[in-house]
Amino acid sequence: MKLITYAMAVASACLALSSPARAEAPPANTIEAVNVAQQGNEVALRIDLKEALTSPPPGFSVANPAKIALDFQSTANGLGKTSQVFNQGDLRGMNVVQVGDRTRMVLNLVRNMNYKTRIEGKSLYVTLTPIERLADSAAQRTTRFAEESLVGSRHAVNDVMFRRGKDGEGRIIVDLSDTGTGIDIRQQGPNLVVDFMKTTAPERLRRKLDVTDFATPVMSVETKTFGDNVRMIITPKGLWEHNAYQSDNQFIVEVKQIVEDPNKLVQGAKVGYQGPRVSINYQNGDVRALLRLMAEELNLNAVISETVTGTTTLVLKDVPADQVIDIIFQQKGLDMRKKGNIIMIAPRDEIATREKLDFESKQQISELEPLKLEQFQLNYQKAADVARLLSGFTVGGPATAAPAAGAATSTQRILSKRGSAVADPQSNIVFVNDIPTKLEEIHTFIRAIDTAARQVLIEARVVEAQDSFKRELGTKLGLINSKSSEILGSGMNFVGGKMTPGTSTTTAGVTTTTPATLTQNPMVGVNLPVPTTGGALAFSLFNSSLTRILNLEIAALEEDGIGKIISSPRVITANNVKAKIEDGTEVPYISYQPGSGGGAGTYTVAFKPAKLSLEATPQITPEGTVRMNLIVKKEEPDWTRAVSVNGFLNPPIKSSVVETNVVVENGGTVVIGGVFITDMQNTVDKVPLLGDIPFLGWLFKYKNETGKRRELLIFITPRVISDKMRFD
């Protein structure tokens, strides 16, 4: 009791001491009375003041909740009360607050309205007129998501499911009995409340779901009955925003995490300004006062530097509050820094200087801060590689150990200037000696890289198909005569040979028979046969006395060949790690070097690869697909075109290479390349002039038609290896 009395005495003394100061500088004007009258949809206010105003007071309006604020400078509240209820039309009431020599009058409205002001004598008239905007109807639709279409009927909730979206958002899926269910959704405190009108839910659904294991912003979803309705309470965490939509009988609510942007006054995933819309009529008013007003509308605490001075004039209608602050920043060269719900406003140069001094002080502290030794046990990475990464050196090459003391310092090191890292290969531990702030960053770095790498099985099928055909047609034509015929007395017989008929003679009663003889010339009249083994058709024409014979032989050949070679290399590698597999032989190549001065030469042997190889670097994407950098080579010696070097054959290497970068789904197959080669050859040998005779010319010509087709296809199938994967 004594303490209370003492406190009251101190307060009274303070008031007594301050009263003379107030008396010396009283407000120049006073609000004496406020009267309200309704005329149709319009509401008129008359504000009586002690002295006449020189200009209308600056003010602004807010759409949600609907209100209008008027600021009277150098004016006191002489009404004797701070609030009053009117309930005239769309005007509910007013609140009057005096701070120092400034008085703010706030008009509370049922809905958003326009206002006009005019001065008549010592009175200020404010006229309120209703306004219908698209933004208002949109806000109402957000509150009442869906109107009930089936009046008097009962609806039901059939099922409630929870899913995690691809971007980490929480999705609550509600199966409804019909599309006519009325839905009311709103934010109530830290929770999101959804009411299903005239709806029932079975006992199995009236429960609280703990969904923290899904790693979404949603912590729990509770479904219960609330009178004739079903109420769903969604409890999120952190900064979040929601989106609701309905598809047929499914109602879906998505709760998404908001990544806080320190450069935005209002957080959210939407692009642009998102603050509450205000209308401002601010004539030559104080900049600091206007910034405080906008911060109040955004529910932010504003700390304004003493160097922010001056006045501004703004006449804006239906503009987001954060955009108003941005406009003032551009006009006055101001900037801000946001921490939580506190914004610090100051000139840009002042903020830049302050941040520079802050960074310099942190750097000086880091140079004087004592070092701390900490060890990191690695499970999947090599300690030497991690030590090199911390020091800013690349991993790989012959030297993978940590850099020695006194080695050149890399500019991309994670350690501080005084920090060091030592690796122990046996225990696979990295010892780091650095300042505590850097140790926290190293903790995060090692936690990110020391993870088990996923493996990918890459199977390639190289299919080489060959199709060849050969077609030949030729003739042999000969003539046999009964006697030799010499041409121009040269003793040359007519082509084909000679036939002597058989005779019978009788001497002394003895009959002697001489058989017919045939003397053939090895040469024939036309000799254009098929050189290889094929089919032949021959026939002869002769006279009755067998003195002349015409022989004709037609030979033909047709060959078809089909071949297929399938190679299937497989390789397993870790994610983002290059792998290579080869299969084949190396072909020896012999070269001869003549000796000097006529001496004996020397032979040297070099080997060139002729192999089937697969080189792949897979990368598993977040969508589950596999991106691959592939190089497939198929090489083989071509002995048909070998070059002889002193009796040794050196064949050329026939090579097919495909290099590409593709994205394939897990377990899918893609054709990464193909080579199709066609070789056609036609050869005709004929007797001049005779071979050009239609139809009859086929007796005097030889035709060879050869064709080869070769096709190479490469199929690639990647599979991400899991613990449940089987290889058959």
XYZ file of C-alpha atoms in Angstrom:
728
model
C 0.000 0.000 0.000
C 2.792 2.395 0.869
C 4.467 1.579 -2.393
C 1.308 2.408 -4.347
C 0.879 5.668 -2.469
C 4.493 6.602 -3.167
C 4.101 5.812 -6.869
C 0.952 7.948 -7.062
C 2.754 10.807 -5.369
C 5.642 10.613 -7.822
C 3.253 10.558 -10.743
C 1.372 13.562 -9.424
C 4.620 15.447 -8.975
C 5.635 14.663 -12.518
C 2.302 15.917 -13.831
C 2.609 19.046 -11.792
C 6.065 19.725 -13.145
C 5.003 19.077 -16.706
C 1.788 21.079 -16.594
C 3.467 24.473 -16.933
C 5.274 23.310 -20.031
C 2.004 22.162 -21.543
C 0.378 25.382 -20.626
C 3.024 27.312 -22.395
C 2.353 25.561 -25.749
C -1.289 24.414 -25.915
C -2.782 23.098 -29.216
C -3.979 25.877 -31.485
C -7.350 24.217 -32.191
C -9.872 21.901 -30.503
C -12.519 19.438 -31.724
C -15.680 20.457 -29.904
C -18.516 18.364 -31.380
C -19.299 15.684 -33.965
C -22.768 15.277 -35.509
C -23.915 12.528 -37.921
C -26.796 12.502 -40.402
C -27.860 9.875 -42.976
C -29.206 10.752 -46.418
C -30.085 7.598 -48.357
C -26.930 5.558 -48.811
C -24.735 8.526 -47.883
C -23.615 9.474 -44.382
C -22.575 13.036 -43.527
C -20.492 14.092 -40.545
C -20.116 17.641 -39.238
C -17.065 18.202 -37.097
C -17.165 21.513 -35.183
C -13.834 23.031 -34.202
C -12.816 25.963 -32.056
C -10.997 27.653 -34.943
C -11.513 27.394 -38.667
C -9.205 25.087 -40.622
C -6.984 26.488 -43.341
C -6.943 23.195 -45.283
C -8.632 19.785 -45.052
C -6.812 17.357 -42.719
C -4.741 14.607 -44.323
C -6.323 11.166 -44.216
C -6.282 7.663 -45.585
C -8.693 4.756 -45.897
C -8.229 1.018 -45.396
C -10.261 -1.615 -47.250
C -10.024 -4.524 -44.776
C -11.074 -3.764 -42.101
C -12.956 -0.830 -43.593
C -12.042 2.443 -41.888
C -11.084 6.050 -42.614
C -8.506 7.994 -40.591
C -8.219 11.825 -40.411
C -5.228 13.529 -38.766
C -5.737 16.977 -37.232
C -2.457 18.814 -36.647
C -2.137 21.138 -33.612
C -5.601 20.055 -32.508
C -6.815 18.736 -29.172
C -9.670 16.375 -28.385
C -12.333 18.441 -26.692
C -15.123 15.859 -26.918
C -14.445 14.460 -23.482
C -14.440 10.865 -24.829
C -12.324 8.727 -27.097
C -15.010 6.605 -28.791
C -18.592 6.919 -29.897
C -21.093 4.555 -31.565
C -23.311 5.929 -34.353
C -24.738 2.935 -36.313
C -25.869 5.290 -39.028
C -25.944 3.491 -42.385
C -22.508 2.043 -43.042
C -20.908 4.105 -40.239
C -20.536 2.066 -37.061
C -18.699 4.536 -34.892
C -15.504 6.480 -34.354
C -12.382 6.506 -32.203
C -10.530 9.697 -31.302
C -6.942 9.516 -30.057
C -4.719 12.465 -29.139
C -0.944 12.098 -29.144
C 0.855 15.305 -28.210
C -0.623 18.124 -30.245
C -1.966 15.782 -32.929
C -5.418 14.141 -32.887
C -6.454 11.234 -35.091
C -10.109 10.486 -35.793
C -10.811 6.951 -37.053
C -14.213 6.204 -38.627
C -15.166 2.515 -38.392
C -17.225 1.357 -41.391
C -19.299 -1.654 -42.321
C -17.816 -1.716 -45.820
C -15.341 0.240 -47.843
C -16.528 3.767 -48.718
C -15.330 6.897 -50.451
C -15.125 10.157 -48.559
C -15.101 13.856 -49.426
C -14.235 16.786 -47.183
C -15.142 20.475 -47.331
C -14.682 23.405 -44.953
C -17.508 25.794 -44.063
C -16.630 28.321 -41.420
C -15.430 26.535 -38.283
C -16.930 23.196 -39.351
C -15.500 20.332 -41.391
C -18.010 18.289 -43.403
C -17.144 14.671 -44.274
C -19.430 12.883 -46.778
C -19.267 9.074 -47.000
C -20.499 7.397 -50.186
C -20.585 3.600 -50.803
C -18.290 2.005 -53.345
C -18.340 -1.409 -54.994
C -14.985 -2.728 -56.093
C -13.820 -5.952 -57.547
C -11.303 -6.271 -54.721
C -14.115 -6.274 -52.154
C -16.015 -9.074 -53.873
C -12.821 -11.060 -54.192
C -12.144 -10.666 -50.474
C -15.657 -11.896 -49.707
C -15.196 -14.941 -51.913
C -12.031 -15.710 -50.040
C -13.886 -15.707 -46.727
C -16.814 -17.742 -48.042
C -15.157 -20.245 -50.360
C -18.326 -21.896 -51.646
C -22.005 -21.171 -51.173
C -24.434 -23.940 -50.370
C -26.515 -24.806 -53.421
C -28.805 -27.527 -52.037
C -30.917 -25.719 -49.467
C -32.142 -27.822 -46.574
C -30.185 -30.936 -47.551
C -27.446 -32.579 -45.542
C -23.949 -33.157 -46.840
C -21.181 -35.474 -45.708
C -17.405 -35.668 -45.544
C -16.384 -39.055 -46.931
C -12.619 -38.938 -46.397
C -9.757 -36.702 -45.266
C -6.274 -37.294 -46.701
C -2.937 -35.545 -46.318
C -0.208 -35.415 -48.980
C 3.131 -33.697 -49.402
C 3.460 -31.701 -52.618
C 6.466 -31.648 -54.909
C 7.524 -28.218 -53.581
C 7.207 -29.259 -49.911
C 3.721 -27.856 -49.385
C 1.092 -29.619 -47.268
C -2.045 -30.705 -49.172
C -5.235 -31.534 -47.290
C -7.663 -33.378 -49.585
C -11.300 -33.649 -48.451
C -13.717 -35.938 -50.298
C -17.251 -34.519 -50.157
C -20.536 -36.241 -50.871
C -21.563 -33.640 -53.466
C -20.463 -30.384 -55.045
C -23.145 -28.314 -53.271
C -21.395 -28.237 -49.876
C -20.968 -24.731 -48.487
C -17.387 -23.977 -47.385
C -16.177 -21.137 -45.191
C -12.393 -20.721 -44.810
C -10.612 -18.131 -42.676
C -7.482 -17.556 -40.636
C -8.114 -17.543 -36.914
C -5.062 -16.672 -34.891
C -2.173 -18.968 -35.864
C -4.566 -21.576 -37.315
C -6.500 -21.987 -40.535
C -10.173 -22.853 -39.925
C -12.404 -24.480 -42.556
C -16.169 -24.906 -41.881
C -18.291 -27.252 -43.996
C -21.914 -26.065 -43.723
C -24.686 -28.536 -42.816
C -22.250 -31.412 -43.074
C -21.680 -34.604 -41.102
C -18.536 -36.692 -40.714
C -18.231 -40.339 -39.619
C -16.648 -41.239 -36.301
C -13.433 -42.514 -37.919
C -12.726 -39.063 -39.409
C -13.363 -37.052 -36.251
C -9.779 -37.132 -35.021
C -6.558 -35.158 -34.925
C -3.867 -36.075 -37.445
C -0.233 -35.498 -36.508
C 1.546 -34.827 -39.828
C 4.894 -33.484 -38.620
C 6.741 -36.431 -40.224
C 5.808 -35.191 -43.709
C 8.205 -32.217 -43.368
C 5.649 -29.621 -44.450
C 4.526 -26.350 -42.833
C 1.448 -28.195 -41.444
C 1.828 -29.648 -37.949
C -1.633 -31.139 -37.402
C -5.098 -31.396 -38.952
C -8.077 -31.762 -36.600
C -11.566 -32.629 -37.817
C -14.581 -32.353 -35.485
C -18.268 -31.550 -35.473
C -19.336 -28.006 -34.619
C -23.113 -27.763 -34.313
C -24.619 -28.670 -37.654
C -21.262 -28.180 -39.369
C -17.932 -29.955 -39.624
C -14.946 -27.842 -38.607
C -11.395 -28.543 -39.701
C -8.562 -26.816 -37.841
C -5.222 -26.741 -39.676
C -2.226 -25.796 -37.512
C 0.808 -24.592 -39.508
C 4.198 -23.365 -38.318
C 6.413 -20.440 -39.275
C 5.568 -18.113 -42.128
C 2.966 -19.614 -44.448
C 0.249 -18.897 -46.941
C -2.630 -21.007 -48.176
C -4.437 -21.706 -51.416
C -7.808 -23.455 -51.626
C -9.666 -24.833 -54.619
C -12.349 -27.400 -55.401
C -12.437 -29.985 -58.189
C -15.761 -31.850 -58.465
C -16.274 -33.513 -55.076
C -12.746 -32.853 -53.831
C -11.860 -29.797 -51.760
C -8.115 -29.159 -51.532
C -6.227 -26.802 -49.215
C -2.536 -26.190 -49.859
C -0.362 -24.646 -47.139
C 2.985 -23.426 -48.456
C 6.048 -22.212 -46.595
C 7.025 -18.592 -47.156
C 10.705 -17.927 -47.592
C 11.284 -14.623 -45.864
C 12.699 -11.912 -48.071
C 14.347 -9.141 -46.015
C 13.725 -6.663 -48.843
C 9.936 -7.121 -48.751
C 7.653 -5.543 -46.178
C 4.891 -8.133 -46.731
C 6.058 -11.730 -47.132
C 4.432 -14.053 -49.610
C 5.004 -16.069 -52.738
C 3.112 -13.641 -54.964
C 5.047 -11.134 -57.025
C 4.454 -7.436 -56.341
C 2.871 -5.530 -53.459
C 0.559 -7.441 -51.110
C -0.178 -5.051 -48.241
C -3.647 -3.798 -47.326
C -4.980 -1.223 -49.755
C -5.240 2.351 -48.526
C -6.354 5.685 -49.939
C -4.306 8.712 -48.882
C -4.933 12.439 -49.118
C -1.798 13.780 -47.465
C -1.070 17.444 -48.106
C 2.360 18.736 -47.108
C 2.520 16.395 -44.133
C 5.380 15.078 -42.072
C 7.254 12.173 -43.662
C 7.965 10.500 -40.338
C 4.278 10.565 -39.361
C 3.216 9.029 -42.693
C 5.815 6.269 -42.402
C 4.539 5.433 -38.914
C 0.955 5.273 -40.238
C 1.868 2.839 -43.007
C 3.913 0.699 -40.612
C 0.880 0.439 -38.341
C -1.246 -0.770 -41.246
C 1.337 -3.470 -41.978
C 1.519 -4.479 -38.291
C 5.202 -3.585 -38.226
C 7.251 -1.737 -35.660
C 9.077 1.174 -37.264
C 12.349 2.609 -35.966
C 12.917 5.838 -37.890
C 16.270 7.570 -37.828
C 16.482 11.152 -36.592
C 17.969 12.147 -39.941
C 14.652 11.407 -41.710
C 13.022 14.823 -42.018
C 10.907 16.829 -44.413
C 7.369 16.884 -45.703
C 5.549 15.191 -48.583
C 2.299 15.409 -50.484
C 0.563 12.211 -51.591
C -2.886 11.730 -53.134
C -3.396 8.017 -53.709
C -6.481 5.823 -54.032
C -6.647 2.094 -53.414
C -2.863 1.536 -53.223
C -1.110 -1.202 -51.150
C 0.477 0.148 -47.986
C 3.898 -1.377 -48.782
C 3.840 0.386 -52.154
C 3.167 3.694 -50.378
C 6.297 3.148 -48.270
C 8.267 2.301 -51.400
C 7.088 5.540 -53.040
C 8.230 7.573 -50.015
C 11.613 5.794 -50.097
C 12.085 6.777 -53.740
C 11.086 10.382 -53.103
C 13.289 10.956 -50.074
C 16.244 8.657 -50.857
C 15.508 6.338 -47.955
C 16.111 2.661 -47.381
C 15.222 0.076 -44.758
C 16.424 -3.075 -43.091
C 13.864 -5.561 -41.836
C 14.321 -7.929 -38.885
C 11.213 -9.883 -37.934
C 8.377 -7.359 -37.721
C 10.718 -4.429 -37.049
C 11.835 -2.136 -39.842
C 14.669 0.347 -39.450
C 14.303 3.327 -41.795
C 17.147 5.724 -42.567
C 18.808 7.433 -45.569
C 20.630 5.079 -47.917
C 24.039 6.590 -47.231
C 23.544 6.243 -43.493
C 22.542 2.568 -43.796
C 25.486 1.816 -46.102
C 27.926 3.511 -43.718
C 26.470 1.694 -40.740
C 26.691 -1.702 -42.464
C 30.270 -1.008 -43.552
C 31.287 -0.212 -39.988
C 29.496 -3.333 -38.794
C 31.340 -5.542 -41.289
C 34.670 -3.988 -40.423
C 34.102 -4.565 -36.724
C 33.158 -8.212 -37.374
C 36.318 -8.657 -39.430
C 38.443 -7.196 -36.651
C 36.768 -9.462 -34.133
C 37.437 -12.514 -36.323
C 41.114 -11.612 -36.481
C 41.320 -11.437 -32.688
C 38.871 -14.201 -31.790
C 40.516 -17.271 -30.236
C 40.692 -20.417 -32.323
C 38.906 -23.639 -31.443
C 39.848 -27.185 -32.445
C 37.085 -29.525 -33.553
C 37.102 -32.941 -35.197
C 34.732 -34.221 -37.871
C 34.188 -37.953 -38.421
C 33.490 -38.643 -42.081
C 31.380 -41.583 -43.195
C 31.387 -41.448 -46.991
C 33.976 -38.885 -48.081
C 37.749 -39.157 -47.733
C 39.265 -36.993 -45.040
C 42.111 -35.824 -47.288
C 39.686 -34.682 -49.993
C 37.562 -32.734 -47.494
C 40.665 -31.088 -46.026
C 41.684 -29.917 -49.479
C 38.191 -28.555 -50.169
C 38.191 -26.610 -46.914
C 41.539 -25.103 -47.876
C 40.273 -24.128 -51.322
C 42.169 -26.725 -53.368
C 40.616 -29.009 -55.945
C 40.280 -32.721 -55.350
C 42.019 -35.112 -57.709
C 45.414 -35.698 -59.186
C 48.263 -37.553 -57.633
C 48.366 -35.447 -54.483
C 45.104 -35.747 -52.594
C 46.437 -35.162 -49.109
C 45.890 -31.974 -47.184
C 48.224 -29.132 -48.173
C 51.350 -28.873 -46.144
C 52.059 -26.036 -43.788
C 53.338 -22.983 -45.580
C 51.667 -23.887 -48.853
C 50.138 -21.163 -50.987
C 46.739 -19.996 -49.723
C 43.758 -20.293 -52.075
C 41.337 -17.372 -52.391
C 38.316 -19.732 -52.448
C 38.983 -21.365 -49.100
C 36.178 -22.013 -46.657
C 38.450 -21.677 -43.667
C 39.276 -18.269 -42.295
C 42.699 -16.686 -42.783
C 43.966 -18.207 -39.561
C 42.137 -21.523 -39.911
C 43.735 -24.843 -40.802
C 42.599 -28.409 -41.524
C 44.491 -31.678 -41.005
C 43.307 -35.078 -42.251
C 43.970 -38.486 -40.691
C 43.589 -41.151 -43.409
C 43.468 -44.119 -40.999
C 40.544 -42.911 -38.872
C 39.068 -40.772 -41.697
C 38.801 -37.773 -39.394
C 39.357 -34.117 -40.283
C 40.709 -31.865 -37.529
C 39.774 -28.210 -38.043
C 41.243 -25.346 -36.037
C 39.275 -22.157 -36.647
C 37.033 -19.481 -35.099
C 33.580 -20.617 -33.808
C 31.580 -18.854 -36.552
C 33.561 -20.637 -39.266
C 33.188 -23.951 -37.461
C 29.397 -23.604 -37.749
C 29.718 -23.051 -41.503
C 32.014 -26.072 -41.777
C 29.432 -28.154 -39.882
C 26.849 -27.261 -42.519
C 29.303 -27.867 -45.370
C 30.355 -31.334 -44.197
C 26.765 -32.332 -43.434
C 25.836 -31.470 -47.017
C 28.670 -33.359 -48.764
C 29.145 -36.355 -46.450
C 26.220 -38.352 -47.793
C 25.895 -41.720 -49.479
C 25.998 -41.379 -53.254
C 23.232 -43.057 -55.229
C 24.341 -45.518 -57.893
C 23.171 -45.935 -61.459
C 23.327 -49.044 -63.663
C 23.806 -48.106 -67.311
C 23.158 -50.808 -69.890
C 23.961 -50.252 -73.548
C 22.907 -52.427 -76.490
C 24.860 -51.953 -79.686
C 23.043 -53.636 -82.576
C 24.797 -53.882 -85.952
C 22.719 -55.402 -88.771
C 24.120 -56.248 -92.215
C 22.198 -57.144 -95.348
C 24.029 -58.066 -98.587
C 22.974 -59.451 -101.966
C 24.764 -60.346 -105.216
C 23.346 -61.036 -108.648
C 25.385 -62.214 -111.738
C 24.353 -63.174 -115.292
C 26.702 -64.381 -118.103
C 26.838 -66.546 -121.277
C 29.180 -68.845 -123.267
C 28.611 -69.260 -127.008
C 30.501 -71.688 -129.344
C 30.309 -73.025 -132.940
C 31.658 -76.412 -134.153
C 32.203 -76.950 -137.904
C 32.731 -80.197 -139.913
C 35.987 -79.030 -141.427
C 38.732 -76.592 -140.770
C 38.422 -73.268 -142.338
C 41.397 -71.130 -142.772
C 41.004 -67.455 -142.807
C 42.985 -65.615 -145.418
C 45.369 -68.584 -145.728
C 46.731 -68.062 -142.282
C 45.993 -71.594 -141.068
C 43.702 -70.272 -138.369
C 40.679 -72.449 -137.822
C 37.220 -71.031 -137.398
C 36.339 -70.589 -133.815
C 34.806 -73.611 -132.248
C 36.707 -76.564 -133.734
C 36.217 -79.243 -136.383
C 34.008 -82.380 -136.649
C 34.880 -85.300 -138.956
C 31.915 -87.619 -139.709
C 32.320 -91.401 -139.348
C 32.985 -93.614 -142.484
C 32.804 -97.353 -143.398
C 35.142 -99.101 -145.959
C 35.171 -102.774 -147.206
C 38.451 -104.377 -148.239
C 38.697 -108.063 -149.135
C 35.340 -108.591 -147.610
C 36.385 -106.946 -144.458
C 34.395 -103.852 -143.404
C 36.303 -101.215 -141.482
C 34.353 -98.466 -139.639
C 36.011 -95.139 -138.710
C 34.093 -93.310 -135.959
C 33.287 -89.626 -136.117
C 35.857 -87.342 -134.452
C 35.508 -83.929 -132.891
C 38.440 -81.570 -132.715
C 37.561 -78.642 -130.438
C 39.266 -75.343 -130.158
C 39.749 -74.278 -126.541
C 38.441 -70.908 -127.529
C 34.698 -70.333 -127.890
C 32.884 -67.700 -129.758
C 31.677 -65.789 -126.679
C 33.207 -66.435 -123.259
C 31.448 -64.227 -120.619
C 30.538 -66.731 -117.896
C 29.825 -66.229 -114.183
C 33.231 -66.431 -112.445
C 31.877 -67.981 -109.278
C 29.883 -71.118 -108.780
C 26.278 -70.694 -109.741
C 23.596 -72.278 -111.806
C 23.940 -72.921 -115.529
C 21.590 -73.688 -118.387
C 23.128 -75.121 -121.636
C 21.678 -76.344 -124.908
C 22.987 -77.183 -128.438
C 21.617 -76.745 -131.923
C 22.916 -78.995 -134.754
C 21.947 -80.030 -138.287
C 20.873 -83.519 -139.370
C 24.302 -84.513 -140.590
C 25.981 -83.213 -137.412
C 28.337 -81.137 -139.481
C 27.584 -77.922 -137.581
C 26.804 -77.525 -133.888
C 25.887 -74.361 -131.941
C 26.514 -74.509 -128.178
C 24.946 -71.976 -125.756
C 25.478 -71.876 -121.972
C 23.738 -69.337 -119.699
C 25.054 -69.074 -116.136
C 23.493 -67.082 -113.277
C 24.281 -66.511 -109.613
C 22.243 -64.877 -106.802
C 23.399 -64.585 -103.171
C 21.614 -63.097 -100.121
C 23.163 -62.648 -96.698
C 21.750 -61.324 -93.395
C 23.833 -60.848 -90.300
C 23.260 -59.277 -86.859
C 25.801 -58.493 -84.163
C 24.614 -57.520 -80.667
C 26.944 -56.123 -77.997
C 25.651 -55.325 -74.508
C 28.132 -53.591 -72.202
C 27.020 -52.717 -68.634
C 28.589 -50.424 -66.094
C 27.638 -49.281 -62.574
C 28.792 -45.947 -61.223
C 27.915 -43.437 -58.534
C 25.928 -40.297 -59.142
C 27.976 -37.638 -60.980
C 30.972 -39.996 -61.243
C 32.487 -40.899 -64.629
C 32.658 -44.606 -65.513
C 34.187 -46.449 -68.476
C 34.113 -50.044 -69.715
C 36.035 -51.521 -72.678
C 36.028 -54.889 -74.415
C 38.071 -55.907 -77.443
C 41.589 -56.438 -78.743
C 44.595 -54.411 -79.757
C 45.762 -54.881 -83.323
C 49.543 -55.028 -83.923
C 50.928 -52.667 -86.541
C 54.361 -53.403 -88.007
C 56.468 -50.654 -89.460
C 59.838 -51.058 -91.236
C 62.746 -48.682 -90.812
C 65.532 -49.142 -93.377
C 69.029 -49.389 -91.948
C 71.614 -46.703 -92.525
C 74.437 -47.297 -94.984
C 72.684 -50.214 -96.589
C 72.524 -52.231 -93.403
C 69.686 -54.383 -92.274
C 66.438 -52.573 -91.395
C 64.503 -52.851 -88.206
C 60.903 -53.760 -87.613
C 58.865 -52.056 -84.875
C 55.500 -53.176 -83.509
C 52.853 -50.785 -82.222
C 49.398 -51.710 -80.959
C 46.221 -49.815 -81.737
C 42.947 -50.493 -79.877
C 39.981 -52.013 -81.664
C 37.435 -52.158 -78.854
C 33.852 -51.648 -77.842
C 33.793 -48.978 -75.110
C 31.124 -47.193 -73.057
C 31.919 -44.004 -71.148
C 29.111 -42.495 -69.060
C 28.631 -39.796 -66.414
C 25.109 -40.021 -64.916
C 23.300 -37.364 -62.892
C 20.098 -38.143 -60.994
C 17.680 -35.201 -61.200
C 15.180 -34.259 -58.457
C 12.338 -35.523 -60.671
C 13.817 -39.049 -60.649
C 15.120 -38.962 -64.228
C 18.739 -39.607 -65.201
C 20.817 -37.153 -67.203
C 23.769 -38.853 -68.924
C 26.841 -37.671 -70.769
C 27.622 -40.643 -73.033
C 30.436 -41.658 -75.359
C 29.951 -45.019 -77.130
C 32.684 -46.362 -79.460
C 32.689 -49.498 -81.612
C 35.964 -50.243 -83.359
C 37.044 -53.323 -85.350
C 39.843 -54.121 -87.838
C 38.955 -54.381 -91.533
C 41.195 -57.160 -92.854
C 39.700 -56.933 -96.338
C 41.518 -53.641 -96.863
C 44.744 -54.529 -95.063
C 48.005 -53.005 -96.294
C 51.016 -55.288 -96.696
C 54.350 -54.194 -95.233
C 57.067 -56.670 -96.185
C 54.592 -59.506 -95.953
C 52.901 -58.283 -92.788
C 49.301 -57.101 -92.993
C 48.299 -53.824 -91.313
C 44.485 -53.508 -91.321
C 42.638 -50.174 -91.011
C 40.383 -49.624 -87.988
C 36.688 -49.232 -88.740
C 35.210 -46.996 -86.024
C 31.686 -45.836 -85.065
C 31.411 -43.163 -82.323
C 28.353 -41.577 -80.704
C 28.789 -38.750 -78.173
C 25.687 -37.118 -76.700
C 23.893 -35.835 -73.582
C 20.411 -37.212 -72.929
C 17.769 -37.271 -70.172
C 15.986 -40.603 -69.654
C 13.443 -41.701 -67.087
C 14.467 -44.340 -64.579
C 14.282 -47.731 -66.328
C 13.458 -46.201 -69.706
C 15.243 -46.879 -72.989
C 16.374 -44.344 -75.535
C 18.014 -44.700 -78.962
C 20.906 -42.274 -78.868
C 22.173 -42.729 -82.426
C 22.133 -44.720 -85.584
C 24.296 -45.158 -88.663
C 22.796 -46.434 -91.930
C 25.181 -47.164 -94.831
C 24.118 -48.386 -98.294
C 26.647 -49.547 -100.938
C 25.330 -50.384 -104.446
C 27.563 -51.503 -107.403
C 26.561 -52.471 -110.981
C 29.108 -53.918 -113.485
C 28.455 -54.812 -117.176
C 30.975 -56.559 -119.487
C 29.856 -56.960 -123.114
C 30.958 -57.463 -126.688
C 30.963 -54.149 -128.487
C 28.024 -53.587 -130.825
C 26.691 -57.114 -130.345
C 26.003 -56.516 -126.658
C 23.859 -53.470 -127.523
C 21.420 -55.418 -129.706
C 18.003 -55.518 -127.994
C 17.190 -58.877 -126.416
C 19.825 -60.687 -128.556
C 22.529 -58.623 -126.845
C 22.160 -60.653 -123.604
C 24.093 -63.439 -125.432
C 27.101 -61.166 -125.625
C 27.281 -59.515 -122.157
C 27.977 -60.252 -118.498
C 26.185 -58.283 -115.682
C 27.123 -58.119 -112.000
C 24.932 -56.324 -109.393
C 26.157 -56.108 -105.761
C 24.489 -54.353 -102.800
C 25.409 -53.961 -99.107
C 23.384 -52.344 -96.313
C 24.736 -51.757 -92.819
C 22.850 -50.266 -89.870
C 24.173 -49.462 -86.395
C 21.784 -48.687 -83.507
C 22.693 -47.896 -79.887
C 20.131 -48.365 -77.083
C 20.759 -46.948 -73.570
C 18.822 -47.963 -70.434
C 19.687 -46.356 -67.049
C 18.419 -47.765 -63.753
C 18.807 -46.107 -60.362
C 19.924 -48.831 -57.985
C 17.896 -49.260 -54.815
C 18.085 -51.752 -51.976
C 15.154 -53.703 -53.391
C 16.549 -53.914 -56.935
C 17.195 -57.368 -58.395
C 19.405 -58.358 -61.283
C 18.149 -61.376 -63.166
